[in-house]
XYZ file of N, CA, C and O in Angstrom:
696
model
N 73.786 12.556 17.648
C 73.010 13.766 17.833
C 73.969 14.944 17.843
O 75.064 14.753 18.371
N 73.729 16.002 17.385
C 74.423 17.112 17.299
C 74.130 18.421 17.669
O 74.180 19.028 16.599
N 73.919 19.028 18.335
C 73.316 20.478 18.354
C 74.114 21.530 17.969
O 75.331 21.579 17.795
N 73.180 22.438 17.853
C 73.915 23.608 16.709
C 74.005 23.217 15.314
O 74.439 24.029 14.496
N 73.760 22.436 15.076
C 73.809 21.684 13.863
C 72.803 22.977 12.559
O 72.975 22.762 11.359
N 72.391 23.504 12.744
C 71.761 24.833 11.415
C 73.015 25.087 10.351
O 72.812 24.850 9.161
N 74.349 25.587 10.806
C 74.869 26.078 10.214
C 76.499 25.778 10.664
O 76.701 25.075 11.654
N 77.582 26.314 9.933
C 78.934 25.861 10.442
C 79.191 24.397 10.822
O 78.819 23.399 10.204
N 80.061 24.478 12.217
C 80.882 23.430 12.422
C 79.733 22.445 12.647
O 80.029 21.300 12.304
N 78.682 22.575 13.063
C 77.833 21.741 13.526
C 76.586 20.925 12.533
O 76.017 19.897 12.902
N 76.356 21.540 11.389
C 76.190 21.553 10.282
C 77.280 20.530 9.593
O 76.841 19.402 9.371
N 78.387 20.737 9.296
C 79.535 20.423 8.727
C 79.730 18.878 9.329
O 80.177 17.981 8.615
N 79.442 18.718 10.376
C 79.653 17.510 11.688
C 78.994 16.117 11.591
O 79.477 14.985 11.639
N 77.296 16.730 11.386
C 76.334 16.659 10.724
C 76.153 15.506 9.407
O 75.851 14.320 9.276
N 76.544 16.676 8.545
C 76.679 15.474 7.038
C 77.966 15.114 6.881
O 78.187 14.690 5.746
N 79.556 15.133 8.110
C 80.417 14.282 8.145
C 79.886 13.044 8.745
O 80.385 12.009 8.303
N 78.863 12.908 9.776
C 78.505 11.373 10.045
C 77.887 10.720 9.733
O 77.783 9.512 9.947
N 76.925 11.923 8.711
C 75.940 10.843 7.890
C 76.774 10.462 6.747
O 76.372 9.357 6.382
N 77.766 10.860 5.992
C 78.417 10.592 4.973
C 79.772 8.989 5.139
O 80.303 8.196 4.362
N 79.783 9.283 6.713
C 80.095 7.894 6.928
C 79.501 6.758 7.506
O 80.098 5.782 7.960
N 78.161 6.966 7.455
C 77.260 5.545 7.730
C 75.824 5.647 8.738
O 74.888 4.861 8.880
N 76.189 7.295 9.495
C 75.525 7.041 10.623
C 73.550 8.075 10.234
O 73.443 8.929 9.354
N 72.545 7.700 11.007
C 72.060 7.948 11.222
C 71.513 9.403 12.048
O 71.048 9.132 13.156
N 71.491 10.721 11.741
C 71.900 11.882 12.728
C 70.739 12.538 12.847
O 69.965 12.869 11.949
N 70.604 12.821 14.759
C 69.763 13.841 14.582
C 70.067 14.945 15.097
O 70.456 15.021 16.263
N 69.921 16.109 14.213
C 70.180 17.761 14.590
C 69.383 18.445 15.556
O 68.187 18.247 15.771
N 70.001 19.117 16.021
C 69.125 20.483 16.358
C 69.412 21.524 16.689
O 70.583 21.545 17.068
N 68.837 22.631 16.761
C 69.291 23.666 16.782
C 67.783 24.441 16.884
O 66.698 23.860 16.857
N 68.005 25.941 17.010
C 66.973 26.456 17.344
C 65.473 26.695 16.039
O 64.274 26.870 16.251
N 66.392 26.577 14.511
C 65.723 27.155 13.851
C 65.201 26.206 12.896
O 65.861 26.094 11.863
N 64.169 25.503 13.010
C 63.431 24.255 12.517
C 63.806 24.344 10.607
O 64.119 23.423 9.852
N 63.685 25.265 10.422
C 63.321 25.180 8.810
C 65.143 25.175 8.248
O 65.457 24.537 7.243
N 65.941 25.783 8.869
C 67.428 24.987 8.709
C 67.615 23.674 9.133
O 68.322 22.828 8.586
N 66.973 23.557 10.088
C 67.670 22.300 10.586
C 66.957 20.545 9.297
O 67.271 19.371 9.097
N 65.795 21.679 8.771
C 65.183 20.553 7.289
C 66.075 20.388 6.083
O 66.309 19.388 5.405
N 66.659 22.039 5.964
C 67.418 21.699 5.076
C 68.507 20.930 5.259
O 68.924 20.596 4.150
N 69.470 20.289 6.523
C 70.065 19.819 6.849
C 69.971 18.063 6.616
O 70.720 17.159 6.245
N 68.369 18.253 7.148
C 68.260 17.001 6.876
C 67.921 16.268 5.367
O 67.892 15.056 5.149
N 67.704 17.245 4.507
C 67.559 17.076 3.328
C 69.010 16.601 2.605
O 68.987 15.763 1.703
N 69.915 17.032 2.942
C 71.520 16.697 2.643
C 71.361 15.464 3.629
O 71.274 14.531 2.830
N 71.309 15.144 4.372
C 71.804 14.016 5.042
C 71.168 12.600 4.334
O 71.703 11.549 3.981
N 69.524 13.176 4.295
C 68.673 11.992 3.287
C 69.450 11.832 1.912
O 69.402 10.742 1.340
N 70.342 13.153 1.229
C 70.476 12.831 0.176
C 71.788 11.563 0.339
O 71.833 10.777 -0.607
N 72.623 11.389 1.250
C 73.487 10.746 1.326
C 73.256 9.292 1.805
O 74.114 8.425 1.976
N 72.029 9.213 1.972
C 71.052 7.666 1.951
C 71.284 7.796 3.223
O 72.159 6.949 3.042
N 71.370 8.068 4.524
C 70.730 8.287 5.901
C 69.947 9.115 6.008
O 69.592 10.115 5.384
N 69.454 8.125 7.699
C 68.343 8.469 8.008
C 68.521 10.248 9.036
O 69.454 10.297 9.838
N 67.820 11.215 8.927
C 67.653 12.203 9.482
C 66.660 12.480 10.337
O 65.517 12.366 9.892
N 66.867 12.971 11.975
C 65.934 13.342 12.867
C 66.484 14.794 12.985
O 67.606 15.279 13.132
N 64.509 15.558 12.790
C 64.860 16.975 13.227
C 64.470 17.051 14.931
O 63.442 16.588 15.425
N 65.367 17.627 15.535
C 64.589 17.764 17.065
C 65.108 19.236 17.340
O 66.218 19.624 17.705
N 64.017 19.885 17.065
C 64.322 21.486 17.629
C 64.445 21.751 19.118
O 63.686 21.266 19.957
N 65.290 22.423 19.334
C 66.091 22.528 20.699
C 67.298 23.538 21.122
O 68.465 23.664 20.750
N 66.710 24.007 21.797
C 67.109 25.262 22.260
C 68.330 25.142 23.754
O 67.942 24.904 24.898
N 69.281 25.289 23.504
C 70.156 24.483 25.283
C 70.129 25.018 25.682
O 71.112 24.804 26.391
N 69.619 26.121 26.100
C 69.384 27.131 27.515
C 68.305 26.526 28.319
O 68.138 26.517 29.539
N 67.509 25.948 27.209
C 66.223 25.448 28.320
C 66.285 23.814 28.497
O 65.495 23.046 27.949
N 67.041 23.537 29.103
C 67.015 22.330 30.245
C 65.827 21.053 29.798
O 66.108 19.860 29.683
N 64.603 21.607 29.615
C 63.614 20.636 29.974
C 63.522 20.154 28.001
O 62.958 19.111 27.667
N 64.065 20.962 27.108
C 64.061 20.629 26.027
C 65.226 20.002 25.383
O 65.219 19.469 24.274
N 66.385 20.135 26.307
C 67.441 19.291 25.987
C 67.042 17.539 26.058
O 67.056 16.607 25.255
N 66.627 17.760 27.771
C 65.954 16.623 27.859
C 64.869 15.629 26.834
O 64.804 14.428 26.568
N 64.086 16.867 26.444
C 63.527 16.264 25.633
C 64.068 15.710 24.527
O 63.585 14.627 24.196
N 64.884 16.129 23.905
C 65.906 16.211 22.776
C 66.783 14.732 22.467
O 66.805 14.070 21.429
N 67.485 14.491 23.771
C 67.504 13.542 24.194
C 66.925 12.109 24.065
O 67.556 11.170 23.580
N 65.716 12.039 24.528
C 64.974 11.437 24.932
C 64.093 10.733 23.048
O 63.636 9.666 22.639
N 64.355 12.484 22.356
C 63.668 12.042 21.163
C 64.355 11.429 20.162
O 63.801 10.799 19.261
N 65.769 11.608 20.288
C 67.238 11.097 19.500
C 66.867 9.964 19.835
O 66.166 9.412 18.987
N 67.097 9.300 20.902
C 67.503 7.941 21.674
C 65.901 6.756 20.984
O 65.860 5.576 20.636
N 64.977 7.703 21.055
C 63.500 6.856 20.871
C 63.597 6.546 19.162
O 63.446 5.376 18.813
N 63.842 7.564 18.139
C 62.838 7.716 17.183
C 64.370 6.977 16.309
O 64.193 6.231 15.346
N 65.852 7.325 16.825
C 66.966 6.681 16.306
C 67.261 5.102 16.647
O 68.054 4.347 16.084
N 66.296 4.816 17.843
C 66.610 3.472 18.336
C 67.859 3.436 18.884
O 68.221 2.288 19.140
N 68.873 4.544 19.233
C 70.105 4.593 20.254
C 70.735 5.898 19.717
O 70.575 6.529 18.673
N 71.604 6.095 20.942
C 72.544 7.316 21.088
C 73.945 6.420 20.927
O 73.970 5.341 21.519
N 74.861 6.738 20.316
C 76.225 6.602 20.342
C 76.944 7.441 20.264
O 78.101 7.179 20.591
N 76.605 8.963 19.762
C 77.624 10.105 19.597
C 76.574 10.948 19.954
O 75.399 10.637 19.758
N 77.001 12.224 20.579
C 76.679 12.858 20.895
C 77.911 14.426 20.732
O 78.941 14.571 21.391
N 77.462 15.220 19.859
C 78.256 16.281 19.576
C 77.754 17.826 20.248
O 76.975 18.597 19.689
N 78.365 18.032 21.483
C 77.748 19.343 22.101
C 78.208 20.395 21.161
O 79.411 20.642 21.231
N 77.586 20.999 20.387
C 78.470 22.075 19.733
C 77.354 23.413 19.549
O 77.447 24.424 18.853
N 76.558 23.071 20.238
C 75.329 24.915 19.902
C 76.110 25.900 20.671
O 76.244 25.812 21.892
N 76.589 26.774 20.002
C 77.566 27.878 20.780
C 77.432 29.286 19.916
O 76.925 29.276 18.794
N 77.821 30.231 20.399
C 78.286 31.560 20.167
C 79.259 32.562 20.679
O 79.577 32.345 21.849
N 79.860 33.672 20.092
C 80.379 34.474 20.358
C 79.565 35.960 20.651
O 78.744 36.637 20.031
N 80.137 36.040 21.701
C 79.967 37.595 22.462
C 81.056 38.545 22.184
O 82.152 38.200 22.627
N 81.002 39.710 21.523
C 82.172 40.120 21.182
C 82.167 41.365 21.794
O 81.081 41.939 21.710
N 83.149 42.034 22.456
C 83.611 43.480 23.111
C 84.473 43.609 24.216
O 84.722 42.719 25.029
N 84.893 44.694 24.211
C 85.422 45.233 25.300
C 84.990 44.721 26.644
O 83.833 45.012 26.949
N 85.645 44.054 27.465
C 84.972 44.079 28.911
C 84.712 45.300 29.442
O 83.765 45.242 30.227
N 85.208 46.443 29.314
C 84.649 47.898 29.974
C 83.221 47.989 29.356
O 82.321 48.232 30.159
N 82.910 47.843 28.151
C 81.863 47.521 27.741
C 80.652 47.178 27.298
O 79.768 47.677 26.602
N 81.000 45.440 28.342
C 79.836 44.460 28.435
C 79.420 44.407 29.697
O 80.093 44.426 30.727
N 77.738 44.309 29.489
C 76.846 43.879 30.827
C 77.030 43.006 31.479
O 78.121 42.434 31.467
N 76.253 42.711 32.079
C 76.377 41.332 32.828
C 75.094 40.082 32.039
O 75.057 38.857 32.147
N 74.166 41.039 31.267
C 73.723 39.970 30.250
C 74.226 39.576 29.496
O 74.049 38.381 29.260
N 75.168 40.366 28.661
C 75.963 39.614 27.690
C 77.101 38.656 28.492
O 77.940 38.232 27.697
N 77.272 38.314 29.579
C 78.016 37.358 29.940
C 77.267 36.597 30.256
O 77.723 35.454 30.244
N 76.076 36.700 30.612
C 75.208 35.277 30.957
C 74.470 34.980 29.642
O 73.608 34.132 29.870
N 74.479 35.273 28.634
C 73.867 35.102 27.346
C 75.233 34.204 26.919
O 75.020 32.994 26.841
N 76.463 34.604 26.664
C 77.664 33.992 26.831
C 77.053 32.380 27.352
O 76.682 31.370 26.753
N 77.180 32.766 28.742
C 77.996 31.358 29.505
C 76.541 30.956 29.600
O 76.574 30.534 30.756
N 75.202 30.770 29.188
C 74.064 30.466 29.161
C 74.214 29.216 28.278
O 74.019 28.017 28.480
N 74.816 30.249 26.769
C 74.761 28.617 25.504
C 75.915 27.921 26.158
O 75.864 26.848 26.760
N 76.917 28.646 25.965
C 78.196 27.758 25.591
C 78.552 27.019 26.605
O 79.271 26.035 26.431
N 78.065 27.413 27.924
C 78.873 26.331 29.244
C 77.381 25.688 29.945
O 77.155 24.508 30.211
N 76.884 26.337 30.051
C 75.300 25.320 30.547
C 74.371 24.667 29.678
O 73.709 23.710 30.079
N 74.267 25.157 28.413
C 73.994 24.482 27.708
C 74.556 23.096 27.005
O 74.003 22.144 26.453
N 76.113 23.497 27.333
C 76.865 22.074 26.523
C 76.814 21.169 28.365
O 76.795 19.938 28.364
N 76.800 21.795 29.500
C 76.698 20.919 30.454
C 75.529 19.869 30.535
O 75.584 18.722 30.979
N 74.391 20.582 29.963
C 73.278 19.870 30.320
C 72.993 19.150 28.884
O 71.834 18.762 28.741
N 73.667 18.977 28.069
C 73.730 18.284 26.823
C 74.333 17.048 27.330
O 73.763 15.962 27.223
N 75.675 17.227 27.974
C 76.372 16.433 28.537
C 75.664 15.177 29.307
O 75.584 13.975 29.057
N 75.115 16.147 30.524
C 74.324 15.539 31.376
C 73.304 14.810 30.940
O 73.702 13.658 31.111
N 72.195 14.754 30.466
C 71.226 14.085 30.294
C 71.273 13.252 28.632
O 70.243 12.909 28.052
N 72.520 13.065 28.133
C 73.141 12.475 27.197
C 74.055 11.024 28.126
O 74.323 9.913 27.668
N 74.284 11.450 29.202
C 74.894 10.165 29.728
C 74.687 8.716 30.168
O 75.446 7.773 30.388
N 73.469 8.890 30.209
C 72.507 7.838 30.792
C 72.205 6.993 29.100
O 72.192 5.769 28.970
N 71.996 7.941 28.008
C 71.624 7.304 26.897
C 73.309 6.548 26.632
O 73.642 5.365 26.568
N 74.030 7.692 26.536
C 75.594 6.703 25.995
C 76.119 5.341 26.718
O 76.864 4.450 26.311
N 75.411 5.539 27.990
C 76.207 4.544 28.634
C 75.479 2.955 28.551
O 75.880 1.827 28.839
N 74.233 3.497 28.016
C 73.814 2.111 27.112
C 74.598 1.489 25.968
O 74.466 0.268 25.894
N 75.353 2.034 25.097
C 75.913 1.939 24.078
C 77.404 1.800 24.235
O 78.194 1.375 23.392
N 77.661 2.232 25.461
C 79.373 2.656 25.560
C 80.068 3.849 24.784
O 81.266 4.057 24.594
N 79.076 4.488 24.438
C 79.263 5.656 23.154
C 79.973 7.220 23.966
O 80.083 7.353 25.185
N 80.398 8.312 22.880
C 81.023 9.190 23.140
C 80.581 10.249 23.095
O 79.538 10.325 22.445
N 81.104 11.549 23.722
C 80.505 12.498 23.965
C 81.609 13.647 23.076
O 82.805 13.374 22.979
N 81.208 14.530 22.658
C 82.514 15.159 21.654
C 81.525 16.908 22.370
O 80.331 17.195 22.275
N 82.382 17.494 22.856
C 82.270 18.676 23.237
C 83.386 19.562 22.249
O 84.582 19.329 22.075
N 82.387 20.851 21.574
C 83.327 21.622 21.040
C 83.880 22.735 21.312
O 83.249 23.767 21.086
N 84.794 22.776 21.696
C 85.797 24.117 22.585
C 86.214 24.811 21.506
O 85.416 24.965 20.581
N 87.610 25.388 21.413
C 88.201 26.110 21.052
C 89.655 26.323 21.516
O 90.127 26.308 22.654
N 90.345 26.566 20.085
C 91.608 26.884 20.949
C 91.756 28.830 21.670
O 92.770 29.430 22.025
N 90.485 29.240 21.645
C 90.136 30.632 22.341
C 90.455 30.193 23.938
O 90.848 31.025 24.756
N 90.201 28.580 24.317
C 90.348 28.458 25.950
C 91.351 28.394 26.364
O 91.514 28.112 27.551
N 92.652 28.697 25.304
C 93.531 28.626 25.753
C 94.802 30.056 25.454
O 95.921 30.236 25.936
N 94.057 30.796 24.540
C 95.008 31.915 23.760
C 93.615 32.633 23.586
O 92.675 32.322 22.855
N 93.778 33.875 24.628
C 92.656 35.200 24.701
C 93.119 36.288 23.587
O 94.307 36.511 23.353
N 91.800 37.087 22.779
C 92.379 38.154 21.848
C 91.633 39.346 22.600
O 90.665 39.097 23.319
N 92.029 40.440 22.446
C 91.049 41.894 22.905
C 89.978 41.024 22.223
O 90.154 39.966 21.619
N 88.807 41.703 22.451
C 87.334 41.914 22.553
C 86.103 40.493 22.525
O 84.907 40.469 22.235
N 87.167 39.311 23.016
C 86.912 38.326 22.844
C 86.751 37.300 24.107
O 86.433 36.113 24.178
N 87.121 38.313 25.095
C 87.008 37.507 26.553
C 85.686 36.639 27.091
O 85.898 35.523 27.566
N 84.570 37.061 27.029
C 83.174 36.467 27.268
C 83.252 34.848 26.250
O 82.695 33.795 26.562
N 83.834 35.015 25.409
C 83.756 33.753 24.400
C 85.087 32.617 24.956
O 85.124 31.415 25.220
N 86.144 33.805 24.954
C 87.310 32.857 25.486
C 87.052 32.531 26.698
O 87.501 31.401 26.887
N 86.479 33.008 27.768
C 85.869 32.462 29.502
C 85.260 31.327 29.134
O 85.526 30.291 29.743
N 84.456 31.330 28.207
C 83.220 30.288 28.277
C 84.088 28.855 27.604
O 83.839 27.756 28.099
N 85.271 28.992 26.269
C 85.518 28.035 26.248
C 86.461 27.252 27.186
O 86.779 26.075 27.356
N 86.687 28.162 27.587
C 87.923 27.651 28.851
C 87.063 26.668 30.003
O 87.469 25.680 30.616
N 85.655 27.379 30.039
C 84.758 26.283 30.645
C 84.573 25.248 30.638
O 84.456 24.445 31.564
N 84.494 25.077 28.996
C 84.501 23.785 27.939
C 85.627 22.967 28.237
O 85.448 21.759 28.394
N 86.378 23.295 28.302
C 87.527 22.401 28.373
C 87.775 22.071 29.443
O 88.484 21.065 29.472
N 87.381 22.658 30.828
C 87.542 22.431 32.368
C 86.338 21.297 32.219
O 86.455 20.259 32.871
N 85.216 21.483 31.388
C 83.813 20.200 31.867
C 84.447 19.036 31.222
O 84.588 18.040 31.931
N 84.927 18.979 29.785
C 85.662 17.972 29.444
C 86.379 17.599 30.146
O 85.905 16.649 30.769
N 87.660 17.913 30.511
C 88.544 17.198 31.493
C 87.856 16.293 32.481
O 88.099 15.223 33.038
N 86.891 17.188 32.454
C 86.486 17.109 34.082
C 85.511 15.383 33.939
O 85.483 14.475 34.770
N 84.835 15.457 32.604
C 84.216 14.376 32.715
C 84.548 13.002 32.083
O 84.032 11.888 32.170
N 86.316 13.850 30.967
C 86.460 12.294 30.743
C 87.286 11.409 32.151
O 87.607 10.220 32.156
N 87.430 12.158 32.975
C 87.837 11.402 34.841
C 86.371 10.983 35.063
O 85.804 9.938 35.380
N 86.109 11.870 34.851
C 84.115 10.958 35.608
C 83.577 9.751 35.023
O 83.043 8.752 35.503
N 83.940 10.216 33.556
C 83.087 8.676 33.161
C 83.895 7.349 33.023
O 83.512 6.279 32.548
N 85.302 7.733 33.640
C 86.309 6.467 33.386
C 85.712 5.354 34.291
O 85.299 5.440 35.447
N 85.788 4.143 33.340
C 85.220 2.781 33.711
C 83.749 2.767 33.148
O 83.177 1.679 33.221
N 82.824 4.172 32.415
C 81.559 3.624 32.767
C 80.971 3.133 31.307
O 79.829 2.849 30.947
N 82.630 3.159 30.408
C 82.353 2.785 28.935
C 82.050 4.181 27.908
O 82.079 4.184 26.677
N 81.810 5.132 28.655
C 81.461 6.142 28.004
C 82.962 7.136 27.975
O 83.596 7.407 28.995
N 83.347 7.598 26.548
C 84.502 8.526 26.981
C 84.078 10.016 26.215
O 82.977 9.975 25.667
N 84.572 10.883 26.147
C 84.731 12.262 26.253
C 86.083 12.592 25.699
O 87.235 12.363 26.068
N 85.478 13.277 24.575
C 86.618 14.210 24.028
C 86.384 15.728 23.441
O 85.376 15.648 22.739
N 86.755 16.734 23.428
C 87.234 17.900 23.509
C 87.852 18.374 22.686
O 89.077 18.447 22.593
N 86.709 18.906 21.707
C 87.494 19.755 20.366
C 87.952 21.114 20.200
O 87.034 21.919 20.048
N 89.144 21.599 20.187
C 89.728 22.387 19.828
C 90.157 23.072 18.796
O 90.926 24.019 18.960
């Protein structure tokens, strides 16, 4: 399963796993990309699930989840990658554009995380969170994006210690 999957890295991720064998389902917010997506993936003789899904809202991740795991017959990968950039000056920016920020990119990939664990750990399968090397090297007008991946990489750490022993591991793209 992949989110963010419409366009870019997540997209790209996408028809890299269907092109090596696997079965994928996308999502992302915008249904009629996420067809054309699956239209490339069918063309590569896998199977494609659309599950529109939005990671700010919690109860549709879940669902998301829930619809990967049912309609795929299992979860084994799981790619948190629905993200964005906030770009400006901190003198600037509101305090919405930092919670619009840390809304997708750190609660949304948390609760991807989260209610993805219970499915992987049926499988022993992996969790691939996509960071940035922004969490580690800040530019001017880029702080809200570089905070949030630095997040990313603190939940990774944080959970490939958590899930040690439970078969499930965690890795952290940069």
């Amino acid at each position: 399963w992949v989110t963010g999957a419409t366009a870019g890295i997540g997209r790209a991720i996408a028809l890299e796993l269907a092109s090596r064998g696997a079965d994928v389902g996308v999502s992302g917010r915008r249904e009629d990309r996420l067809r054309e997506v699956i239209r490339e993936i069918e063309k590569l003789g896998r199977r494609g699930l659309v599950v529109p899904c939005d990671v700010t809202d919690e109860s549709a991740v879940m669902f998301a989840v829930e619809a990967v795991a049912r309609d795929l017959g299992r979860l084994d990968v799981v790619v948190a990658n629905a993200g964005f950039g906030v770009s400006g000056r901190i003198e600037n920016l509101e305090a919405a554009d930092w919670r619009r920020q840390f809304e997708t990119n750190v609660i949304g990939l948390a609760m991807t995380a989260r209610y993805s664990i219970a499915e992987l750990k049926k499988t022993r399968g992996r969790i691939a969170l996509v960071g940035s090397v922004s969490s580690m090297v800040s530019v001017p007008a880029q702080g809200p994006y570089s905070a949030s991946k630095a997040a990313v990489r603190a939940i990774g750490q944080t959970l490939s210690m958590e899930l040690e022993g439970t078969g499930v591991t965690c890795t952290t793209i940069h």
